[in-house]
XYZ file of C-alpha atoms in Angstrom:
420
model
C 128.825 262.727 -101.468
C 125.495 264.020 -102.850
C 124.913 265.268 -106.394
C 125.335 268.956 -105.501
C 128.643 268.336 -103.729
C 129.863 266.238 -106.666
C 128.971 268.957 -109.179
C 130.588 271.673 -107.057
C 133.778 269.638 -106.784
C 133.785 268.863 -110.513
C 133.299 272.521 -111.429
C 135.873 273.765 -108.952
C 138.413 271.322 -110.353
C 137.703 272.474 -113.905
C 138.042 276.137 -112.972
C 141.259 275.508 -111.074
C 142.725 273.839 -114.155
C 141.580 276.624 -116.488
C 142.624 279.524 -114.335
C 145.921 278.158 -113.024
C 146.940 277.204 -116.526
C 146.192 280.766 -117.605
C 147.668 282.422 -114.543
C 150.674 280.583 -113.134
C 152.144 282.489 -110.211
C 149.673 285.382 -110.250
C 146.155 286.119 -108.989
C 143.197 285.069 -111.137
C 141.743 287.812 -113.307
C 137.978 288.262 -113.538
C 136.201 290.355 -116.149
C 132.790 291.232 -114.674
C 130.193 292.014 -117.336
C 127.617 294.050 -115.478
C 126.093 297.541 -115.189
C 122.908 297.683 -117.265
C 121.433 301.157 -116.783
C 121.551 304.039 -114.327
C 117.913 305.200 -114.250
C 117.129 302.589 -111.582
C 118.985 302.229 -108.276
C 118.300 298.479 -108.340
C 119.990 298.017 -111.706
C 122.906 300.013 -110.331
C 123.044 297.802 -107.213
C 123.747 294.593 -109.142
C 127.303 295.644 -109.900
C 128.602 296.744 -106.474
C 126.828 293.727 -104.974
C 128.775 291.236 -107.083
C 131.966 293.256 -106.627
C 131.481 293.037 -102.850
C 131.064 289.256 -103.093
C 134.241 288.935 -105.130
C 136.056 291.126 -102.609
C 134.871 288.970 -99.702
C 135.192 285.480 -101.153
C 137.980 285.912 -103.733
C 140.139 288.566 -102.073
C 143.231 287.736 -104.114
C 141.449 288.034 -107.464
C 141.814 291.064 -109.683
C 138.608 292.359 -111.257
C 137.816 294.675 -114.159
C 134.252 295.883 -114.723
C 133.019 295.672 -118.308
C 130.198 298.205 -118.120
C 127.462 299.254 -120.503
C 127.891 302.473 -122.450
C 125.376 304.408 -120.342
C 127.284 304.024 -117.082
C 127.357 307.656 -115.986
C 130.335 309.487 -114.442
C 128.232 310.059 -111.322
C 127.520 306.348 -110.833
C 131.104 305.396 -111.698
C 132.344 307.856 -109.066
C 130.012 306.302 -106.487
C 131.377 302.846 -107.293
C 134.945 304.094 -107.097
C 134.332 305.505 -103.614
C 133.551 301.957 -102.492
C 136.060 300.178 -104.775
C 138.874 302.705 -105.330
C 141.062 300.308 -107.332
C 138.282 299.280 -109.730
C 139.089 299.635 -113.426
C 136.136 300.150 -115.767
C 135.985 299.504 -119.508
C 133.159 299.820 -122.010
C 132.497 298.694 -125.574
C 131.647 295.487 -127.390
C 133.188 292.649 -129.348
C 132.236 292.618 -133.035
C 131.453 289.638 -135.238
C 135.068 289.751 -136.380
C 136.219 289.187 -132.799
C 137.691 292.662 -132.425
C 136.941 294.841 -129.428
C 135.509 298.271 -130.189
C 138.278 300.083 -128.301
C 141.831 299.392 -127.050
C 140.808 299.414 -123.365
C 138.281 296.610 -123.862
C 140.692 294.670 -126.077
C 143.290 294.833 -123.328
C 140.799 293.732 -120.665
C 139.579 290.767 -122.742
C 143.150 289.626 -123.359
C 144.008 290.190 -119.679
C 141.084 288.202 -118.247
C 141.097 284.542 -117.296
C 137.373 284.291 -116.665
C 134.230 286.237 -117.618
C 131.490 286.565 -115.005
C 128.081 287.821 -116.161
C 126.451 289.658 -113.265
C 122.880 289.741 -112.014
C 120.084 291.033 -114.199
C 116.603 290.591 -115.568
C 117.913 288.103 -118.115
C 121.163 287.106 -119.775
C 121.408 290.829 -120.467
C 124.792 290.816 -122.200
C 124.277 287.614 -124.178
C 125.989 289.041 -127.258
C 129.036 290.131 -125.300
C 129.347 286.770 -123.576
C 129.009 284.950 -126.899
C 131.641 287.158 -128.500
C 134.043 286.704 -125.594
C 133.664 282.912 -125.636
C 133.833 282.535 -129.409
C 136.919 284.627 -129.951
C 138.915 283.836 -126.809
C 137.887 280.289 -125.886
C 138.046 281.362 -122.225
C 135.553 280.124 -119.600
C 132.614 282.096 -118.248
C 129.837 281.831 -115.678
C 126.520 283.554 -114.944
C 125.547 284.874 -111.516
C 122.000 285.580 -110.318
C 119.743 286.163 -113.345
C 116.084 285.700 -114.198
C 115.414 283.459 -117.180
C 112.366 283.349 -119.410
C 110.896 286.834 -119.532
C 113.343 288.088 -122.167
C 114.402 284.706 -123.585
C 115.894 285.020 -127.067
C 115.690 281.379 -128.062
C 118.547 279.150 -129.095
C 121.253 281.774 -128.533
C 120.533 282.066 -124.810
C 120.103 278.316 -124.514
C 123.485 277.676 -126.105
C 125.288 280.372 -124.106
C 123.847 279.157 -120.808
C 124.577 275.531 -121.653
C 128.234 276.267 -122.356
C 128.772 278.217 -119.120
C 130.722 276.657 -116.274
C 127.822 277.511 -113.956
C 124.546 279.431 -114.061
C 122.860 280.704 -110.909
C 119.245 281.803 -111.229
C 117.827 284.316 -108.780
C 114.394 282.662 -108.580
C 113.134 279.083 -108.720
C 110.770 279.783 -111.640
C 113.762 280.722 -113.801
C 115.680 277.610 -112.770
C 112.736 275.378 -113.644
C 112.210 277.106 -116.995
C 115.870 276.781 -117.930
C 115.664 273.049 -117.345
C 112.422 272.853 -119.329
C 114.053 274.819 -122.161
C 116.803 272.221 -122.390
C 119.667 274.240 -120.937
C 122.386 271.704 -120.129
C 124.917 273.665 -118.071
C 126.584 271.222 -115.613
C 125.750 273.397 -112.586
C 122.402 275.203 -112.472
C 121.110 276.274 -109.051
C 119.375 279.040 -107.139
C 121.818 281.876 -106.559
C 120.864 285.167 -104.885
C 120.611 288.376 -106.845
C 123.895 290.235 -106.502
C 122.077 293.263 -105.076
C 121.636 291.441 -101.744
C 125.338 292.110 -101.146
C 125.266 295.782 -102.130
C 126.712 297.848 -99.294
C 127.129 301.295 -100.860
C 126.478 304.061 -98.326
C 126.194 307.835 -98.194
C 125.254 308.380 -94.581
C 125.839 312.135 -94.686
C 123.336 312.702 -97.497
C 120.773 310.410 -95.911
C 121.066 312.069 -92.511
C 120.741 315.521 -94.046
C 117.631 314.508 -95.988
C 115.977 312.985 -92.931
C 116.710 316.062 -90.806
C 115.411 318.421 -93.482
C 112.161 316.469 -93.710
C 111.468 315.764 -90.059
C 112.168 312.041 -90.245
C 113.806 310.274 -87.314
C 115.737 307.013 -87.509
C 113.507 304.039 -86.772
C 110.346 306.171 -86.828
C 109.330 306.009 -90.492
C 108.469 303.455 -93.169
C 109.472 303.666 -96.829
C 106.927 303.119 -99.600
C 107.771 302.740 -103.289
C 105.138 303.260 -106.021
C 105.334 301.768 -109.498
C 103.443 301.608 -112.772
C 102.921 298.295 -114.519
C 105.518 299.236 -117.151
C 108.403 301.597 -116.486
C 107.766 304.610 -118.786
C 111.226 304.771 -120.289
C 109.832 306.954 -123.066
C 109.253 309.646 -120.445
C 112.553 309.142 -118.642
C 114.547 309.348 -121.878
C 112.325 311.822 -123.707
C 111.941 309.647 -126.817
C 109.028 309.280 -129.226
C 106.609 306.497 -128.302
C 106.265 303.328 -130.354
C 102.938 301.518 -130.779
C 103.983 299.060 -128.070
C 104.863 301.883 -125.710
C 101.486 303.495 -126.319
C 99.875 300.180 -125.380
C 101.970 300.061 -122.237
C 101.109 303.632 -121.328
C 97.400 302.819 -121.673
C 97.826 299.769 -119.456
C 99.642 301.895 -116.871
C 96.825 304.421 -116.811
C 94.161 301.717 -116.569
C 95.804 299.947 -113.604
C 97.459 302.757 -111.632
C 94.483 303.438 -109.341
C 93.989 299.703 -108.755
C 97.646 299.205 -107.878
C 98.114 302.244 -105.633
C 94.862 302.094 -103.691
C 96.248 299.279 -101.453
C 99.428 301.278 -100.827
C 97.419 304.314 -99.801
C 95.322 302.123 -97.507
C 98.485 300.803 -95.848
C 99.855 304.326 -95.450
C 96.618 305.524 -93.852
C 96.609 302.558 -91.461
C 100.225 303.173 -90.444
C 99.626 306.876 -89.814
C 96.365 306.379 -87.919
C 97.390 303.347 -85.868
C 101.102 303.860 -85.197
C 103.409 306.803 -84.384
C 105.374 306.282 -87.608
C 105.658 308.587 -90.595
C 105.896 307.354 -94.208
C 108.460 308.314 -96.849
C 107.313 307.980 -100.484
C 110.524 307.373 -102.408
C 111.654 306.123 -105.845
C 113.566 303.181 -107.213
C 113.611 304.563 -110.755
C 113.511 308.061 -112.207
C 109.809 307.936 -113.133
C 108.555 307.181 -109.649
C 108.769 310.608 -108.045
C 105.917 311.751 -110.311
C 104.072 308.453 -109.842
C 104.226 308.785 -106.072
C 102.989 312.375 -106.179
C 100.043 311.679 -108.485
C 98.852 308.289 -107.292
C 99.681 308.463 -103.588
C 100.467 311.832 -102.033
C 97.879 313.950 -103.873
C 95.096 311.495 -103.022
C 95.720 311.179 -99.298
C 93.467 312.913 -96.737
C 94.995 316.092 -95.315
C 95.512 314.642 -91.837
C 97.390 311.671 -93.307
C 99.440 313.768 -95.717
C 100.833 315.817 -92.839
C 102.840 312.759 -91.735
C 103.881 311.671 -95.215
C 107.090 312.870 -96.858
C 107.396 312.863 -100.638
C 110.904 312.624 -102.035
C 110.832 314.973 -104.985
C 114.241 314.228 -106.496
C 115.919 311.006 -107.636
C 118.749 309.546 -105.607
C 121.547 307.076 -106.125
C 121.941 303.684 -104.530
C 124.262 304.790 -101.728
C 121.951 307.488 -100.346
C 118.905 305.242 -100.771
C 120.477 302.362 -98.858
C 121.651 304.697 -96.098
C 118.034 305.857 -95.812
C 116.558 302.353 -95.805
C 118.784 301.214 -92.944
C 117.487 304.134 -90.861
C 113.851 303.174 -91.518
C 111.534 300.791 -89.691
C 110.966 298.880 -92.929
C 109.809 299.164 -96.517
C 106.856 298.110 -98.668
C 105.823 298.804 -102.233
C 105.733 297.657 -105.836
C 109.471 297.333 -106.524
C 111.954 294.508 -105.992
C 115.506 295.703 -105.566
C 114.995 298.148 -102.738
C 113.501 295.249 -100.727
C 116.478 293.097 -101.762
C 118.906 295.716 -100.486
C 116.872 296.037 -97.282
C 116.974 292.309 -96.511
C 120.683 292.287 -97.285
C 121.177 294.893 -94.536
C 118.686 293.405 -92.035
C 115.711 295.706 -92.718
C 112.152 294.252 -93.042
C 110.672 294.592 -96.538
C 107.370 293.617 -98.166
C 107.173 293.030 -101.940
C 104.061 293.617 -104.064
C 104.079 292.489 -107.700
C 101.942 291.891 -110.781
C 101.955 289.928 -114.037
C 103.882 292.524 -116.038
C 106.993 291.984 -113.930
C 109.454 289.128 -114.377
C 109.415 286.105 -112.064
C 112.067 287.735 -109.842
C 109.495 288.379 -107.102
C 109.216 284.644 -106.500
C 112.650 284.822 -104.861
C 110.816 286.094 -101.743
C 109.312 282.596 -101.433
C 112.674 281.044 -102.238
C 114.370 282.810 -99.326
C 111.547 282.126 -96.858
C 109.603 285.403 -97.051
C 106.552 284.179 -98.941
C 104.195 285.781 -96.403
C 105.667 289.159 -97.398
C 104.975 288.664 -101.123
C 101.668 289.956 -102.508
C 100.335 289.414 -106.028
C 98.277 292.476 -106.958
C 96.457 290.474 -109.619
C 94.885 288.375 -106.845
C 92.229 290.191 -104.814
C 92.620 288.023 -101.702
C 96.319 288.871 -101.542
C 95.645 292.592 -101.909
C 93.315 292.408 -98.908
C 96.110 290.941 -96.786
C 98.536 293.800 -97.417
C 97.381 296.262 -94.751
C 97.381 293.676 -91.934
C 100.832 292.502 -93.042
C 102.286 296.031 -93.014
C 100.838 296.704 -89.567
C 102.104 293.358 -88.276
C 105.583 294.138 -89.600
C 105.541 297.465 -87.760
C 103.879 296.351 -84.526
C 105.831 293.105 -84.302
C 109.245 294.608 -84.874
C 111.190 291.910 -83.024
C 109.445 289.087 -84.898
C 109.906 290.888 -88.219
C 113.609 291.358 -87.627
C 113.936 287.693 -86.678
C 112.314 286.727 -89.985
C 114.702 289.016 -91.828
C 117.680 287.534 -90.017
C 116.654 284.018 -91.014
C 116.162 284.986 -94.667
C 119.421 286.925 -94.696
C 121.272 283.940 -93.230
C 119.920 281.730 -96.023
C 120.976 284.258 -98.660
C 124.452 284.517 -97.161
C 124.765 280.742 -97.052
C 123.965 280.557 -100.762
C 126.402 283.380 -101.442
C 129.156 281.395 -99.711
C 128.251 278.219 -101.580
C 128.023 279.828 -104.990
C 131.156 281.920 -104.656
C 133.025 278.850 -103.399
C 132.855 277.448 -106.932
C 135.393 280.033 -107.971
C 137.167 280.532 -104.647
C 138.341 276.902 -104.554
C 140.818 277.601 -107.342
C 143.241 279.332 -104.941
């Protein structure tokens, strides 16, 4: 028995003891703390992805979603279409150990185990700490980045006391170890969004027909600024830090979108494909118009479609699976693509978290481009053309990466599944 097998067995045994003691004769009860914001289809995708994993690997478990306050009725309705029995609560646990509303209080008392879902960090650290302190019940963390938003000893202590922590990229795992996190099981675990399977095929098909796009005959491209301009999305006054970020965005936007435009021009001139410029967050429709569409030559623009309005995760994913592939400056649309067998190239820069490194971790390092490195920028156009012109080879690469992700999903979810 190797070390990993020993740790898995040890953890499974501990969870079995905890959960069976709490739940004799009934299914285990999981409180999923997830749902961070709704202005980004990737942040939305974390939650249904983890719910789908629970459904597949712990089918007898009962799950309640503990969502953030800004979960919108529209997004909740989309999740309920996929998970009709899902119960959703909101709120927080105060320093006195009391939940902020009766629904959350009931869910906390009901639960046997708290699972913190995927995110850019230990997003709900305060909620996890409150749950653990005032209930003494076990918890685990599934598919996060660590380091970019580290809050010091609090995160270290919370992660160390978890039954398991799965990091969605190897940089985060290494940093957690360097920071002295002592959780008994710390491993690479895929971002929950890989398992997202929300679909709205009717909306996607209608959009494609209205815009002259045929299945398999277009690529998707996603623009992005160095910092998401939340001050514009939410219409709030800018802080000094946000003004600095806005200046950085303006200084780097041409640099970052010139390679995307070059790839679009190459695709249009050298292949029969069209290109769809589409968003992952609510700021990117305007970004795509200004920094891509408006600067393309007329003959190129005639085969480029600009999506003017934001969409939700289900329509986006139904569009991606009808495309020939995706490239751009975002992360979670590529994650959802790979999870459904669609080729996807990731471009990144220093202002993002280390999440992009997961492309190397799952075997797609040749499809990861650092836009702060000139040599890597120069390789983007050939890579996009190779992905398009070598469709069979690209799909084989995707299948191999997807198989690795699914293997890790089975292994990580087995730590809880073994309690049955």
